[in-house]
Amino acid sequence: MNKYLERLDYGPALESDKPAQDWLMGHGRTFGHFIDGVWCQPNAKTYRSVINPATSEAIAQVGEGDEADVEKAMIAAKKAFPLWSKLHGHERAKYLYAIERALAQNARLFAVLESIDNGKTIRETRDIDIPLAIRHFTYHAGWAEIHEGEYPELVPGGVIGQIIPWNFPLLMLAWKIAPAIAVGNTVVLKPAESTPLTALLFAEMLVKEVKLPRGVVNIVFGGGEVGELIVKHKTPWKIAFTGSTAVGRAIRKSTAGEEKHLTLELGGKSPFIVFADADLDSAVEGVVDAIWFNQGQVCCAGSRLLLEESIAEEFVHRLKVRAEKLRVGPPLDKTMDIGAINSRRQYEKIMRLIDDGVKEGAVVWQPKHWQCPPVGFFVPPLIFTNVAPTCTIAQEEIFGPVLVVMSFRTPKEAVELANNTRYGLAASVWSENIGKANDVAGKIKAGTVWINSTNLFDAAAGFGGFRESGYGREGGREGIFDVLKDRTCDISARVLRRAKIIDATVLKSEDCVDRTRRFLIGGKLVRPDGGMSFPISSPSGVLLGSVGDAGRKDVRNAVEAARGAFESWRGQSAHLRAQILYFFAENLDNERERFADLLRRQTDCEAGDAKSVVKASVERLFYYAALADKFEGTVQPVSPKMTVVGVKEPLGVIGIRPSDLTPLLGIVSAIAPAIVMGNTVVAVTGQYDALSASDLIQVVQTSDVPPGVVNILSAANPDALAKVLAEHEDVDAVWFFGGRSGGAVVEAASASNMKRTWAEEYTPGSGLCLPSAVAKKFLRQATQVKNIWTPFG
Ligand code: NDP
């Protein structure tokens, strides 16, 4: 009987592609752009073939966009914005529900079309891609209803430019379009050139079934150059991009200084960690899902398998036995586990990286009994063992069904290996010891961690990366902040205009007295490495003192001190951080007369104003201390069998160039929220704010702030040092509150390691009152959400 069962083969279980082929034929297999609610021929009248990767056949021709097409789409989106954004949220919600219903009614057609366009199996499109896309519209229909009540201080910004990749064409479209239009934006979206078909069907559905107002969604087709045109266009207030880190980096550079909001969902090299006490058979199934789902073409694919040494051999054996059973073949066959690679280009990239792995000495394993169709881009499952953590295949994103295996001995080593990449998108941790699993999840640098599970998604749980996997979130409450912008209501200008700034050129040399102040680095008062200083005078030319002029070396030392202090500081309870901030506030308050006098002399403001600024600075510290344990994480209701905890983690080391328009209050307003959330900071002050900052150093030192948590430098050219901070690989974020040109430099330099930046004219909320919405924005900027998924039951 057993022998008989072994000989039984699968029968063909093909899903018919007839409805999809009929639909393509109905359009003469030729499509233009979707702009202002109608189909438009491409301006240049050029078309590109769409290839079915499983057969290598051309199945359609889709227009190639150019500048005129992008312009037309932007005009349509801009024109649609006023009406769409003013529509009552409930009315917008109805449209999103209508999209959801239309997607559900056409689910089969979408699933088949996605499969023949992308090469992924029908099982995946039918059971994962389409249902998740539907869920995204339902979830965000809810946000359309409630966002104005929840966040009255935030408004839609206008047109959003959106660029999506080929690995989840419809799902990525849903991730981009649903939140954007739910809250009142309009969009211009470009699908990947190799997978435009479901976007076309979606557009048709918007017109025929949903009757979405014209211009709310515009879709322009074409290659990377069309993406570039969208990014560089002056209309969008925001660019949302998903794709490779290389293109994300280019987008960061090209938008620097344009005040465009940016969300980047980039690549990954996610670790899949299995401890000896895990349920090994479940973990094997997890690996199958992590690396062979969608042919491994998943940004969060668990492509690095990290095994506890004692079970490594046994686990790899079980995995190979399982991989022998995987079926690679025609994506429309419902029994297939692995479909086709999306394009020749991607296929060749995978092959090149496999070659690299072999050349670097890794050992390759592939199932003995696998068959692939003779045409199309198919790659069977592949496992690399004997892999050094530094070799190319352990570091580069392969984006294919290729797993690399490494081992570790202790949880600490597992975490080190897991974090030993420039990425930080996702991770999977397997252990039956929940304490250990949670501890490791907390230490891994990634936006999503799945415990005893993998590749789970839900619209209510935001998705996005740490480090070079990008920033911004899609989905969840946190994703809503990325499609809305502040209502303009900054009251700081009132005080700032009254505070005069010092003109150093009127300095009278005979007033000079040597009172050079030092930097605060690692809790110590430190002289400038280069021994340089510069004078600070009052507006009337009276010398008030001189401060150190920091150079690159001082920045490096300060960053090293901040990095050294970070782990211990973030590990403190919010209660303790709050206590330290209270103490800091009390000590500043004790010195209020001295600070007010200094401020008055520095700025020539009236005594009453100087006192108000000091009072506001003290209050600011108290306020953020109060918020320390009240900026909570979330528990996402994604499933009755799963808890998803959204933890707000500090970013790490934040470089700050505070606004110098309101000395003292500018630096306090930036430092307090950063450190209260567990970050450490390096602040660089200039000629207008260095003096009060250097007096603040003494207060920091007497307030139990641990050494290295706050580091303060001064420089004659602080903007140049802000650029050094932005280029520094060990700085995680830079806040630049010193004007547009400096902000542009910082944003461009930040592309080196894709650190988060926040650039404004001056420190937001550095007026006498701090609106609570501004304070929350600071706390959001000071944190990143990590969603930890834990199954139970
Ligand atoms: P890209 O980053 O090149 O493409 C993603 C999207 O950006 C596509 O729509 C692409 O257009 C467009 N694009 C390309 N160049 C530019 C540009 N200069 N400005 C604006 N938009 C641009 O990814 P690829 O498709 O080439 O894949 C390469 C690698 O990227 C993969 O091997 C994988 O490692 C990674 N990747 C990661 C993804 C993720 O989800 N994190 C998704 C896809 C890829 P077009 O496709 O038409 O060229």
PDB file of N, CA and C and ligand atoms in Angstrom, residues 48 163-168 172 190-195 222-231 241-248 250-251 254 265-268 297-300 342 345-346 349-350 353 397-400 423 425 463 469, ligand 1:
ATOM      1  N   ARG A  48       5.397  48.816 -24.564  1.00  0.00           N
ATOM      2  CA  ARG A  48       6.350  47.814 -24.113  1.00  0.00           C
ATOM      3  C   ARG A  48       5.602  46.493 -23.918  1.00  0.00           C
ATOM      4  N   ILE A 163       5.391  54.752  -6.267  1.00  0.00           N
ATOM      5  CA  ILE A 163       6.122  53.866  -7.188  1.00  0.00           C
ATOM      6  C   ILE A 163       6.203  52.492  -6.550  1.00  0.00           C
ATOM      7  N   ILE A 164       5.749  51.499  -7.282  1.00  0.00           N
ATOM      8  CA  ILE A 164       5.673  50.166  -6.668  1.00  0.00           C
ATOM      9  C   ILE A 164       6.464  49.137  -7.477  1.00  0.00           C
ATOM     10  N   PRO A 165       6.856  48.042  -6.828  1.00  0.00           N
ATOM     11  CA  PRO A 165       7.652  47.010  -7.490  1.00  0.00           C
ATOM     12  C   PRO A 165       6.786  45.892  -8.063  1.00  0.00           C
ATOM     13  N   TRP A 166       7.476  44.861  -8.540  1.00  0.00           N
ATOM     14  CA  TRP A 166       6.788  43.793  -9.275  1.00  0.00           C
ATOM     15  C   TRP A 166       6.466  42.570  -8.430  1.00  0.00           C
ATOM     16  N   ASN A 167       6.945  42.534  -7.177  1.00  0.00           N
ATOM     17  CA  ASN A 167       6.792  41.265  -6.447  1.00  0.00           C
ATOM     18  C   ASN A 167       5.385  41.034  -5.885  1.00  0.00           C
ATOM     19  N   PHE A 168       4.672  42.120  -5.546  1.00  0.00           N
ATOM     20  CA  PHE A 168       3.267  42.004  -5.127  1.00  0.00           C
ATOM     21  C   PHE A 168       2.501  43.126  -5.818  1.00  0.00           C
ATOM     22  N   MET A 172       0.769  45.766  -3.440  1.00  0.00           N
ATOM     23  CA  MET A 172       1.507  47.018  -3.230  1.00  0.00           C
ATOM     24  C   MET A 172       0.677  48.219  -3.682  1.00  0.00           C
ATOM     25  N   LYS A 190       2.892  54.625 -10.308  1.00  0.00           N
ATOM     26  CA  LYS A 190       3.548  53.899 -11.408  1.00  0.00           C
ATOM     27  C   LYS A 190       3.823  52.459 -10.977  1.00  0.00           C
ATOM     28  N   PRO A 191       3.203  51.496 -11.644  1.00  0.00           N
ATOM     29  CA  PRO A 191       3.531  50.095 -11.364  1.00  0.00           C
ATOM     30  C   PRO A 191       4.889  49.749 -11.981  1.00  0.00           C
ATOM     31  N   ALA A 192       5.436  48.606 -11.595  1.00  0.00           N
ATOM     32  CA  ALA A 192       6.692  48.153 -12.211  1.00  0.00           C
ATOM     33  C   ALA A 192       6.422  47.826 -13.674  1.00  0.00           C
ATOM     34  N   GLU A 193       7.421  48.038 -14.504  1.00  0.00           N
ATOM     35  CA  GLU A 193       7.209  47.839 -15.943  1.00  0.00           C
ATOM     36  C   GLU A 193       6.869  46.383 -16.281  1.00  0.00           C
ATOM     37  N   SER A 194       7.349  45.445 -15.459  1.00  0.00           N
ATOM     38  CA  SER A 194       7.113  44.041 -15.813  1.00  0.00           C
ATOM     39  C   SER A 194       5.760  43.528 -15.313  1.00  0.00           C
ATOM     40  N   THR A 195       5.068  44.277 -14.444  1.00  0.00           N
ATOM     41  CA  THR A 195       3.798  43.759 -13.892  1.00  0.00           C
ATOM     42  C   THR A 195       2.701  44.828 -13.860  1.00  0.00           C
ATOM     43  N   GLY A 222       5.331  52.579 -17.377  1.00  0.00           N
ATOM     44  CA  GLY A 222       6.661  52.831 -17.928  1.00  0.00           C
ATOM     45  C   GLY A 222       7.731  52.336 -16.977  1.00  0.00           C
ATOM     46  N   GLY A 223       8.977  52.547 -17.353  1.00  0.00           N
ATOM     47  CA  GLY A 223      10.109  52.031 -16.580  1.00  0.00           C
ATOM     48  C   GLY A 223      10.576  53.001 -15.509  1.00  0.00           C
ATOM     49  N   GLY A 224      11.805  52.765 -15.055  1.00  0.00           N
ATOM     50  CA  GLY A 224      12.378  53.560 -13.969  1.00  0.00           C
ATOM     51  C   GLY A 224      12.401  55.047 -14.284  1.00  0.00           C
ATOM     52  N   GLU A 225      12.551  55.376 -15.586  1.00  0.00           N
ATOM     53  CA  GLU A 225      12.625  56.812 -15.926  1.00  0.00           C
ATOM     54  C   GLU A 225      11.302  57.516 -15.639  1.00  0.00           C
ATOM     55  N   VAL A 226      10.194  56.785 -15.754  1.00  0.00           N
ATOM     56  CA  VAL A 226       8.896  57.399 -15.424  1.00  0.00           C
ATOM     57  C   VAL A 226       8.808  57.599 -13.901  1.00  0.00           C
ATOM     58  N   GLY A 227       9.347  56.615 -13.170  1.00  0.00           N
ATOM     59  CA  GLY A 227       9.411  56.756 -11.712  1.00  0.00           C
ATOM     60  C   GLY A 227      10.191  58.011 -11.355  1.00  0.00           C
ATOM     61  N   GLU A 228      11.289  58.197 -12.030  1.00  0.00           N
ATOM     62  CA  GLU A 228      12.148  59.357 -11.760  1.00  0.00           C
ATOM     63  C   GLU A 228      11.398  60.668 -12.042  1.00  0.00           C
ATOM     64  N   LEU A 229      10.608  60.659 -13.132  1.00  0.00           N
ATOM     65  CA  LEU A 229       9.839  61.867 -13.474  1.00  0.00           C
ATOM     66  C   LEU A 229       8.822  62.191 -12.380  1.00  0.00           C
ATOM     67  N   ILE A 230       8.228  61.145 -11.828  1.00  0.00           N
ATOM     68  CA  ILE A 230       7.255  61.362 -10.743  1.00  0.00           C
ATOM     69  C   ILE A 230       7.964  61.936  -9.516  1.00  0.00           C
ATOM     70  N   VAL A 231       9.105  61.322  -9.188  1.00  0.00           N
ATOM     71  CA  VAL A 231       9.847  61.760  -8.000  1.00  0.00           C
ATOM     72  C   VAL A 231      10.251  63.225  -8.132  1.00  0.00           C
ATOM     73  N   PHE A 241       7.653  55.064  -1.967  1.00  0.00           N
ATOM     74  CA  PHE A 241       8.378  54.163  -2.861  1.00  0.00           C
ATOM     75  C   PHE A 241       8.572  52.807  -2.191  1.00  0.00           C
ATOM     76  N   THR A 242       8.367  51.749  -2.939  1.00  0.00           N
ATOM     77  CA  THR A 242       8.785  50.414  -2.501  1.00  0.00           C
ATOM     78  C   THR A 242       9.661  49.828  -3.591  1.00  0.00           C
ATOM     79  N   GLY A 243      10.809  49.333  -3.197  1.00  0.00           N
ATOM     80  CA  GLY A 243      11.716  48.743  -4.185  1.00  0.00           C
ATOM     81  C   GLY A 243      13.097  48.571  -3.597  1.00  0.00           C
ATOM     82  N   SER A 244      14.094  48.644  -4.449  1.00  0.00           N
ATOM     83  CA  SER A 244      15.454  48.337  -3.995  1.00  0.00           C
ATOM     84  C   SER A 244      16.045  49.486  -3.182  1.00  0.00           C
ATOM     85  N   THR A 245      16.996  49.146  -2.330  1.00  0.00           N
ATOM     86  CA  THR A 245      17.666  50.170  -1.525  1.00  0.00           C
ATOM     87  C   THR A 245      18.430  51.126  -2.439  1.00  0.00           C
ATOM     88  N   ALA A 246      18.982  50.613  -3.543  1.00  0.00           N
ATOM     89  CA  ALA A 246      19.755  51.479  -4.444  1.00  0.00           C
ATOM     90  C   ALA A 246      18.874  52.596  -4.998  1.00  0.00           C
ATOM     91  N   VAL A 247      17.680  52.237  -5.464  1.00  0.00           N
ATOM     92  CA  VAL A 247      16.792  53.275  -6.021  1.00  0.00           C
ATOM     93  C   VAL A 247      16.280  54.174  -4.889  1.00  0.00           C
ATOM     94  N   GLY A 248      16.000  53.580  -3.731  1.00  0.00           N
ATOM     95  CA  GLY A 248      15.565  54.376  -2.580  1.00  0.00           C
ATOM     96  C   GLY A 248      16.610  55.438  -2.238  1.00  0.00           C
ATOM     97  N   ALA A 250      18.787  56.739  -4.290  1.00  0.00           N
ATOM     98  CA  ALA A 250      18.785  57.769  -5.349  1.00  0.00           C
ATOM     99  C   ALA A 250      17.619  58.737  -5.133  1.00  0.00           C
ATOM    100  N   ILE A 251      16.473  58.199  -4.723  1.00  0.00           N
ATOM    101  CA  ILE A 251      15.299  59.059  -4.492  1.00  0.00           C
ATOM    102  C   ILE A 251      15.555  60.003  -3.319  1.00  0.00           C
ATOM    103  N   SER A 254      17.759  62.744  -4.643  1.00  0.00           N
ATOM    104  CA  SER A 254      17.187  63.673  -5.617  1.00  0.00           C
ATOM    105  C   SER A 254      16.063  64.525  -5.023  1.00  0.00           C
ATOM    106  N   GLU A 265      10.152  51.882   1.418  1.00  0.00           N
ATOM    107  CA  GLU A 265      10.102  50.494   1.889  1.00  0.00           C
ATOM    108  C   GLU A 265      11.079  49.741   1.008  1.00  0.00           C
ATOM    109  N   LEU A 266      12.229  49.415   1.577  1.00  0.00           N
ATOM    110  CA  LEU A 266      13.330  48.937   0.738  1.00  0.00           C
ATOM    111  C   LEU A 266      13.631  47.463   1.000  1.00  0.00           C
ATOM    112  N   GLY A 267      14.818  47.084   0.676  1.00  0.00           N
ATOM    113  CA  GLY A 267      15.151  45.657   0.707  1.00  0.00           C
ATOM    114  C   GLY A 267      15.369  45.108   2.110  1.00  0.00           C
ATOM    115  N   GLY A 268      15.703  43.839   2.163  1.00  0.00           N
ATOM    116  CA  GLY A 268      15.966  43.203   3.452  1.00  0.00           C
ATOM    117  C   GLY A 268      16.816  41.955   3.284  1.00  0.00           C
ATOM    118  N   GLN A 297      10.905  36.098  -3.645  1.00  0.00           N
ATOM    119  CA  GLN A 297      10.927  37.499  -4.094  1.00  0.00           C
ATOM    120  C   GLN A 297      10.067  38.334  -3.145  1.00  0.00           C
ATOM    121  N   VAL A 298      10.487  38.370  -1.912  1.00  0.00           N
ATOM    122  CA  VAL A 298       9.734  39.052  -0.863  1.00  0.00           C
ATOM    123  C   VAL A 298      10.735  39.902  -0.088  1.00  0.00           C
ATOM    124  N   CYS A 299      10.392  41.168   0.107  1.00  0.00           N
ATOM    125  CA  CYS A 299      11.359  42.050   0.780  1.00  0.00           C
ATOM    126  C   CYS A 299      11.697  41.533   2.172  1.00  0.00           C
ATOM    127  N   CYS A 300      10.711  40.881   2.844  1.00  0.00           N
ATOM    128  CA  CYS A 300      10.980  40.415   4.201  1.00  0.00           C
ATOM    129  C   CYS A 300      11.261  38.908   4.239  1.00  0.00           C
ATOM    130  N   ASN A 342      10.138  36.450 -11.718  1.00  0.00           N
ATOM    131  CA  ASN A 342       9.356  37.449 -12.441  1.00  0.00           C
ATOM    132  C   ASN A 342       9.904  37.865 -13.801  1.00  0.00           C
ATOM    133  N   ARG A 345      15.692  39.451 -16.145  1.00  0.00           N
ATOM    134  CA  ARG A 345      16.683  40.238 -15.404  1.00  0.00           C
ATOM    135  C   ARG A 345      16.839  39.703 -13.971  1.00  0.00           C
ATOM    136  N   GLN A 346      15.711  39.418 -13.325  1.00  0.00           N
ATOM    137  CA  GLN A 346      15.777  38.925 -11.951  1.00  0.00           C
ATOM    138  C   GLN A 346      16.353  37.510 -11.920  1.00  0.00           C
ATOM    139  N   LYS A 349      20.014  37.756 -12.192  1.00  0.00           N
ATOM    140  CA  LYS A 349      20.608  38.269 -10.947  1.00  0.00           C
ATOM    141  C   LYS A 349      20.748  37.136  -9.916  1.00  0.00           C
ATOM    142  N   ILE A 350      19.696  36.315  -9.832  1.00  0.00           N
ATOM    143  CA  ILE A 350      19.737  35.198  -8.868  1.00  0.00           C
ATOM    144  C   ILE A 350      20.871  34.243  -9.231  1.00  0.00           C
ATOM    145  N   LEU A 353      24.239  35.598  -8.290  1.00  0.00           N
ATOM    146  CA  LEU A 353      24.537  35.533  -6.854  1.00  0.00           C
ATOM    147  C   LEU A 353      24.783  34.094  -6.399  1.00  0.00           C
ATOM    148  N   GLU A 397      20.852  41.089  -0.786  1.00  0.00           N
ATOM    149  CA  GLU A 397      19.495  40.599  -0.975  1.00  0.00           C
ATOM    150  C   GLU A 397      19.442  39.858  -2.320  1.00  0.00           C
ATOM    151  N   ILE A 398      19.141  38.572  -2.284  1.00  0.00           N
ATOM    152  CA  ILE A 398      19.145  37.783  -3.540  1.00  0.00           C
ATOM    153  C   ILE A 398      17.791  37.897  -4.233  1.00  0.00           C
ATOM    154  N   PHE A 399      16.738  37.957  -3.446  1.00  0.00           N
ATOM    155  CA  PHE A 399      15.379  38.070  -3.984  1.00  0.00           C
ATOM    156  C   PHE A 399      15.055  36.880  -4.881  1.00  0.00           C
ATOM    157  N   GLY A 400      15.344  35.720  -4.355  1.00  0.00           N
ATOM    158  CA  GLY A 400      15.068  34.484  -5.069  1.00  0.00           C
ATOM    159  C   GLY A 400      14.961  33.354  -4.051  1.00  0.00           C
ATOM    160  N   TYR A 423      20.493  45.919   6.689  1.00  0.00           N
ATOM    161  CA  TYR A 423      19.035  46.002   6.616  1.00  0.00           C
ATOM    162  C   TYR A 423      18.378  45.873   7.983  1.00  0.00           C
ATOM    163  N   LEU A 425      14.433  44.881   8.107  1.00  0.00           N
ATOM    164  CA  LEU A 425      13.020  44.871   7.747  1.00  0.00           C
ATOM    165  C   LEU A 425      12.206  43.937   8.645  1.00  0.00           C
ATOM    166  N   PHE A 463       3.718  48.171   8.447  1.00  0.00           N
ATOM    167  CA  PHE A 463       4.881  47.434   7.952  1.00  0.00           C
ATOM    168  C   PHE A 463       5.912  48.437   7.454  1.00  0.00           C
ATOM    169  N   SER A 469      16.622  49.375   5.411  1.00  0.00           N
ATOM    170  CA  SER A 469      15.364  48.876   4.852  1.00  0.00           C
ATOM    171  C   SER A 469      14.353  50.005   4.714  1.00  0.00           C
TER     172      SER A 469
HETATM  173  P1  NDP B   1      13.727  48.751  -8.377  1.00  0.00           P
HETATM  174  O1  NDP B   1      13.993  49.443  -7.108  1.00  0.00           O
HETATM  175  O2  NDP B   1      14.599  49.044  -9.517  1.00  0.00           O
HETATM  176  O3  NDP B   1      12.217  49.044  -8.851  1.00  0.00           O
HETATM  177  C1  NDP B   1      11.123  49.330  -8.003  1.00  0.00           C
HETATM  178  C2  NDP B   1      10.222  50.363  -8.696  1.00  0.00           C
HETATM  179  O4  NDP B   1      10.941  51.588  -8.883  1.00  0.00           O
HETATM  180  C3  NDP B   1       9.782  49.952 -10.088  1.00  0.00           C
HETATM  181  O5  NDP B   1       8.509  50.492 -10.369  1.00  0.00           O
HETATM  182  C4  NDP B   1      10.827  50.611 -10.962  1.00  0.00           C
HETATM  183  O6  NDP B   1      10.415  50.764 -12.274  1.00  0.00           O
HETATM  184  C5  NDP B   1      10.994  51.940 -10.272  1.00  0.00           C
HETATM  185  N1  NDP B   1      12.257  52.606 -10.510  1.00  0.00           N
HETATM  186  C6  NDP B   1      13.409  52.105 -11.010  1.00  0.00           C
HETATM  187  N2  NDP B   1      14.352  53.065 -11.064  1.00  0.00           N
HETATM  188  C7  NDP B   1      13.792  54.198 -10.580  1.00  0.00           C
HETATM  189  C8  NDP B   1      14.257  55.527 -10.366  1.00  0.00           C
HETATM  190  N3  NDP B   1      15.503  55.873 -10.642  1.00  0.00           N
HETATM  191  N4  NDP B   1      13.413  56.431  -9.857  1.00  0.00           N
HETATM  192  C9  NDP B   1      12.151  56.086  -9.525  1.00  0.00           C
HETATM  193  N5  NDP B   1      11.647  54.849  -9.730  1.00  0.00           N
HETATM  194  C10 NDP B   1      12.456  53.913 -10.234  1.00  0.00           C
HETATM  195  O7  NDP B   1      13.683  47.244  -8.141  1.00  0.00           O
HETATM  196  P2  NDP B   1      13.850  46.155  -9.263  1.00  0.00           P
HETATM  197  O8  NDP B   1      12.516  45.907  -9.747  1.00  0.00           O
HETATM  198  O9  NDP B   1      14.836  46.459 -10.303  1.00  0.00           O
HETATM  199  O10 NDP B   1      14.493  45.007  -8.402  1.00  0.00           O
HETATM  200  C11 NDP B   1      15.867  45.025  -8.045  1.00  0.00           C
HETATM  201  C12 NDP B   1      16.055  44.550  -6.669  1.00  0.00           C
HETATM  202  O11 NDP B   1      15.338  45.386  -5.758  1.00  0.00           O
HETATM  203  C13 NDP B   1      15.498  43.181  -6.375  1.00  0.00           C
HETATM  204  O12 NDP B   1      16.370  42.198  -6.731  1.00  0.00           O
HETATM  205  C14 NDP B   1      15.301  43.265  -4.909  1.00  0.00           C
HETATM  206  O13 NDP B   1      16.511  43.030  -4.267  1.00  0.00           O
HETATM  207  C15 NDP B   1      14.903  44.664  -4.668  1.00  0.00           C
HETATM  208  N6  NDP B   1      13.458  44.843  -4.553  1.00  0.00           N
HETATM  209  C16 NDP B   1      12.929  44.982  -3.323  1.00  0.00           C
HETATM  210  C17 NDP B   1      11.581  45.096  -3.197  1.00  0.00           C
HETATM  211  C18 NDP B   1      10.944  45.247  -1.892  1.00  0.00           C
HETATM  212  O14 NDP B   1       9.751  44.972  -1.776  1.00  0.00           O
HETATM  213  N7  NDP B   1      11.632  45.709  -0.884  1.00  0.00           N
HETATM  214  C19 NDP B   1      10.687  45.046  -4.325  1.00  0.00           C
HETATM  215  C20 NDP B   1      11.341  44.938  -5.586  1.00  0.00           C
HETATM  216  C21 NDP B   1      12.681  44.850  -5.669  1.00  0.00           C
HETATM  217  P3  NDP B   1      10.605  49.555 -13.317  1.00  0.00           P
HETATM  218  O15 NDP B   1      10.293  48.296 -12.643  1.00  0.00           O
HETATM  219  O16 NDP B   1       9.595  49.880 -14.295  1.00  0.00           O
HETATM  220  O17 NDP B   1      12.020  49.647 -13.737  1.00  0.00           O
END
